[in-house]
PDB file of C-alpha atoms in Angstrom:
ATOM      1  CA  UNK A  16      80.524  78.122 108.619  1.00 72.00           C
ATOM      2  CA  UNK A  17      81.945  76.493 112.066  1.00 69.00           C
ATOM      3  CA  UNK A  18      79.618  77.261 114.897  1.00 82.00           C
ATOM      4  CA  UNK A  19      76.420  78.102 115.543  1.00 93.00           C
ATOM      5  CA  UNK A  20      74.119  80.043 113.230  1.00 95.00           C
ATOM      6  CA  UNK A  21      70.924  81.760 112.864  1.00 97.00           C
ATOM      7  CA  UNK A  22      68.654  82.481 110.297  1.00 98.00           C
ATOM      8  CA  UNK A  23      67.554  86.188 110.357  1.00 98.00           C
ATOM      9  CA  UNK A  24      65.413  88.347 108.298  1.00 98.00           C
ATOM     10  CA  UNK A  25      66.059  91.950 107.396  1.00 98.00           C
ATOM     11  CA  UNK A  26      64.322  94.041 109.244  1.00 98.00           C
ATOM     12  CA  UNK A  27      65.623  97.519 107.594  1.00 97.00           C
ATOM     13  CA  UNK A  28      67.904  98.535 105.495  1.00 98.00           C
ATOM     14  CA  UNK A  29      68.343 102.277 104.062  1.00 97.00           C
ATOM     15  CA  UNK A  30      71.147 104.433 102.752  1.00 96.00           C
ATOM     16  CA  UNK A  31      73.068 106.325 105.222  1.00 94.00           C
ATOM     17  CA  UNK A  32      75.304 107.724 102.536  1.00 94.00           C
ATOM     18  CA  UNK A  33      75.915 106.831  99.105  1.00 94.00           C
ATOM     19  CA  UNK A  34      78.312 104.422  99.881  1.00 95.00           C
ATOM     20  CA  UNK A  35      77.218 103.256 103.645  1.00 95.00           C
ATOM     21  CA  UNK A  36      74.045 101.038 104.092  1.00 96.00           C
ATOM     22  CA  UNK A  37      72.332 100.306 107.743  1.00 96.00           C
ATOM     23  CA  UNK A  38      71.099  97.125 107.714  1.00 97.00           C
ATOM     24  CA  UNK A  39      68.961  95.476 110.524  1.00 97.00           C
ATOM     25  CA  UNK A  40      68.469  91.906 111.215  1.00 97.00           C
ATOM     26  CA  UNK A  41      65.954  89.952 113.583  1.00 97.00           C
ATOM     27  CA  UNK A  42      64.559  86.637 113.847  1.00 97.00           C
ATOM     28  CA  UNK A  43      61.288  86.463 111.339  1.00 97.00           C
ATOM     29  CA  UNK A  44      59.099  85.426 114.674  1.00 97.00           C
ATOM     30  CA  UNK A  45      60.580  88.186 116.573  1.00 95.00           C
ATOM     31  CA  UNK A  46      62.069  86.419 119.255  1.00 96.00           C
ATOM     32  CA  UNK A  47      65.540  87.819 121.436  1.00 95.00           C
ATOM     33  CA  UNK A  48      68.910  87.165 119.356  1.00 95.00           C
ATOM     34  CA  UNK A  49      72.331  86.105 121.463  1.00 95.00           C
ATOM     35  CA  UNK A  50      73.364  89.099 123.565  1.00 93.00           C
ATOM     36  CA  UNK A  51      77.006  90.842 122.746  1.00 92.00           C
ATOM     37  CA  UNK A  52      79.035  93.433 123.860  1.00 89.00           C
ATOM     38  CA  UNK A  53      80.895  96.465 122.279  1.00 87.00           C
ATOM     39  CA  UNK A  54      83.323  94.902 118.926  1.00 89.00           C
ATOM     40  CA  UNK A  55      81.400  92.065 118.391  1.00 92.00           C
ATOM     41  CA  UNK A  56      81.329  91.127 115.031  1.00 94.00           C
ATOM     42  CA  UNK A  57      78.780  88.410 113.087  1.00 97.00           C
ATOM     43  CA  UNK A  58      79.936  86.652 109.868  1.00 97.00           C
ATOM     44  CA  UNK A  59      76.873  87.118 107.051  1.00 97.00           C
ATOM     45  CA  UNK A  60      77.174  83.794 104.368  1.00 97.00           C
ATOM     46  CA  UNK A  61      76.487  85.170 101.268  1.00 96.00           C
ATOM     47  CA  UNK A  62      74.744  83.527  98.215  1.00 94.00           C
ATOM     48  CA  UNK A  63      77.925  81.877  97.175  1.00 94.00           C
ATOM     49  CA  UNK A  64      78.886  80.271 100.516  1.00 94.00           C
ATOM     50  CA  UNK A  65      81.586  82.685 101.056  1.00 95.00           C
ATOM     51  CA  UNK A  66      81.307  84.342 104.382  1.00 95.00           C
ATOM     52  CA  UNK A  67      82.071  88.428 105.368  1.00 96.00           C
ATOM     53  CA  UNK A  68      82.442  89.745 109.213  1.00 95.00           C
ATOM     54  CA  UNK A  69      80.722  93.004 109.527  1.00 95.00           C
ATOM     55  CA  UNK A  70      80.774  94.611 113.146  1.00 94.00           C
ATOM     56  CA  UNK A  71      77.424  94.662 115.135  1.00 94.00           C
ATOM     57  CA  UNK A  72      76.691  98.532 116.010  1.00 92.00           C
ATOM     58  CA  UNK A  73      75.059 100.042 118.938  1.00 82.00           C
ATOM     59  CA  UNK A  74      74.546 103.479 119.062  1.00 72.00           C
ATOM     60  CA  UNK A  75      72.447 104.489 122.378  1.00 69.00           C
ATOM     61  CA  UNK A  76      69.036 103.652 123.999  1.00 62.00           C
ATOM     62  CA  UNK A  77      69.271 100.392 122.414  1.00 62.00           C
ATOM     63  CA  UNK A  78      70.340  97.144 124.398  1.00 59.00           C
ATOM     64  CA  UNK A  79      73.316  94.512 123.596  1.00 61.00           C
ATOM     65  CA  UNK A  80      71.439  91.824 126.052  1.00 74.00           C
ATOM     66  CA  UNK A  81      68.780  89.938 124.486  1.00 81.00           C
ATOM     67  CA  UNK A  82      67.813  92.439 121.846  1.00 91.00           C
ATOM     68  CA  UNK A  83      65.246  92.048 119.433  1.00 93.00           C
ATOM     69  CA  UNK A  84      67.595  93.098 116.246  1.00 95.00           C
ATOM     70  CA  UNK A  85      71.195  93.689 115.093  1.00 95.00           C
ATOM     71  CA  UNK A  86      72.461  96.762 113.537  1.00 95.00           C
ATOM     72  CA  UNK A  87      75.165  96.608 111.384  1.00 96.00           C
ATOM     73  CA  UNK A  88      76.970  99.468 108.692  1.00 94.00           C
ATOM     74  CA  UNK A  89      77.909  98.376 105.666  1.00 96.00           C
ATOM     75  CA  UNK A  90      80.333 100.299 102.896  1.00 95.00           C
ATOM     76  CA  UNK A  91      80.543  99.778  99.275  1.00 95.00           C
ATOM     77  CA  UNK A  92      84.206  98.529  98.438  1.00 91.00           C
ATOM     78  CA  UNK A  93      84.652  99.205  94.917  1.00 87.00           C
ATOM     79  CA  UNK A  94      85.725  97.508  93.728  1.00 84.00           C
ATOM     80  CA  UNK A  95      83.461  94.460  95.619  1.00 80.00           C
ATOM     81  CA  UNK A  96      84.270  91.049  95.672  1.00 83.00           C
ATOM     82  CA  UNK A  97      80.083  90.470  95.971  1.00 86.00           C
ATOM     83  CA  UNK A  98      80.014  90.898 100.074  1.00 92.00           C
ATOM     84  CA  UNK A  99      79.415  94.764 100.153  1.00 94.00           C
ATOM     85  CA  UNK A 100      77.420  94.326  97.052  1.00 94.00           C
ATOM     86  CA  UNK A 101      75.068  91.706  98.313  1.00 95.00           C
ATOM     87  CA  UNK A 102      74.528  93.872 101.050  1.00 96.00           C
ATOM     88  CA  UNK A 103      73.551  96.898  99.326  1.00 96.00           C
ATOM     89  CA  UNK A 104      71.306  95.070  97.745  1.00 96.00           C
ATOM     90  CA  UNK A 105      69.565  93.839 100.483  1.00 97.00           C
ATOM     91  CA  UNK A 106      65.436  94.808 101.339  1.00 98.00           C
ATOM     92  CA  UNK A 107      62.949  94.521 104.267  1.00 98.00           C
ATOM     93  CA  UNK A 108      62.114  90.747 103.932  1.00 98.00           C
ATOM     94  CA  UNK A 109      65.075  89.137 102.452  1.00 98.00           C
ATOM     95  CA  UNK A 110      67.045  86.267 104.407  1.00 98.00           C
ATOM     96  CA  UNK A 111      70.474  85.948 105.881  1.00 97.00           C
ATOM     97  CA  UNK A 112      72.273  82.902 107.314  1.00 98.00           C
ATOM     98  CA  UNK A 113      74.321  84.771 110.276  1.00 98.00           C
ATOM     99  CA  UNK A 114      76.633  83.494 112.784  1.00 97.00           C
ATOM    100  CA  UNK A 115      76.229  84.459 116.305  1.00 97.00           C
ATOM    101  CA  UNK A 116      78.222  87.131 117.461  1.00 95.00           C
ATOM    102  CA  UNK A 117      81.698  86.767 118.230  1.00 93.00           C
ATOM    103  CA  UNK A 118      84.267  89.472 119.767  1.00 86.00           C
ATOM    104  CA  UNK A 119      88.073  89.985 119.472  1.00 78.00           C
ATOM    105  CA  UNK A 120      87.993  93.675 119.182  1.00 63.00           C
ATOM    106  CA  UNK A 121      86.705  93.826 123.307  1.00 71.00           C
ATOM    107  CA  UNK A 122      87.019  97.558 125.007  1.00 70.00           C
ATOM    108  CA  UNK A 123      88.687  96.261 128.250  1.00 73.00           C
ATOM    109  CA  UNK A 124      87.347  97.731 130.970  1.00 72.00           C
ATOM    110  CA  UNK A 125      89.404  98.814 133.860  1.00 73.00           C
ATOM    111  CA  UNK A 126      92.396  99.996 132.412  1.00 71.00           C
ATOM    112  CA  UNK A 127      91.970 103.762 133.251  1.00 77.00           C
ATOM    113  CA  UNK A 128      90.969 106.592 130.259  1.00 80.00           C
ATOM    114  CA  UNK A 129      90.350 105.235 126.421  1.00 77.00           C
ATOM    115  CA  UNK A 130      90.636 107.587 123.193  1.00 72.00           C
ATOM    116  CA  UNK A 131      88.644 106.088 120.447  1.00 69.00           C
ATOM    117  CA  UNK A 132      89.744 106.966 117.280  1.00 70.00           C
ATOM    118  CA  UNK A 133      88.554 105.491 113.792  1.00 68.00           C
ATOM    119  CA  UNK A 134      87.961 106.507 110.601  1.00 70.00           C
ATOM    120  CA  UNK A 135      85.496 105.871 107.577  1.00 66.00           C
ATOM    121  CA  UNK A 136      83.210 102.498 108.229  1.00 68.00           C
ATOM    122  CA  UNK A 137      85.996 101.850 110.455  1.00 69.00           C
ATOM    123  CA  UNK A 138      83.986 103.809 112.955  1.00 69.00           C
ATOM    124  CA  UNK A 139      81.280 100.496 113.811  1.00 72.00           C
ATOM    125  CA  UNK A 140      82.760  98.754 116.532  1.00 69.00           C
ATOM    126  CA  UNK A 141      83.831 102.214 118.191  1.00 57.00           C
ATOM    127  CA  UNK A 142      80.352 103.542 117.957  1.00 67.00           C
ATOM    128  CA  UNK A 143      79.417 100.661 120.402  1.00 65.00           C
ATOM    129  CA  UNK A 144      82.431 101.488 122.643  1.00 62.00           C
ATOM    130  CA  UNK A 145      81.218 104.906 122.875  1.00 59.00           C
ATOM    131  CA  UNK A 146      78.011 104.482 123.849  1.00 57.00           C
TER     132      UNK A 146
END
């Protein structure tokens, strides 16, 4: 992976449907991760060395500066090529070699009313946008 990376621990990670998993991630000393804003995306390594984006997700009261963990929502392709998969199988303790977020999915501000509109796990980045 090019670029800077951090080693995070997972926090949480439950089922939100059969096929979507919520994982959180945060350093294992607790410590304030690199801020982002709405569309930002991190890219997970997995076990082979292979990387996978997922979109960071913010959903309210929760801030984007400094916080304390990342959210992300993760859906079982089937079939996987082992990134959903590893992530599925992911539990409270287990460790993650993450880049630092990166956006080129940016809401630009500014330019008068937005519609969001998305579909299936498609629906991460907007979440962020929306709130």
């Amino acid at each position: 992976m090019s670029g800077a990376t951090l080693d995070l621990e997972v926090l949480e990670a439950r089922a939100e449907t059969p096929l979507v998993r919520a994982i959180r991630l945060g350093r294992p000393d607790g410590g304030p991760l690199p801020s982002w804003q709405a569309g930002a995306h991190v890219k997970v390594v997995l076990p082979t060395g292979d990387e996978r984006s997922y979109s960071l997700v913010k959903t309210g009261g929760e801030g984007s500066h400094a916080p304390r963990a990342y959210r992300l929502g993760v859906r079982l392709e089937d079939p996987s090529e082992g990134g959903s998969r590893h992530m599925h199988c992911l539990r409270a303790g287990d460790r993650l070699r993450v880049g630092v977020p990166t956006n080129t999915f940016a809401l630009e501000p500014g330019l008068g009313p937005t519609v969001l509109l998305a579909g299936g796990i498609g629906i991460t980045p907007l979440l962020s946008m929306a709130a």
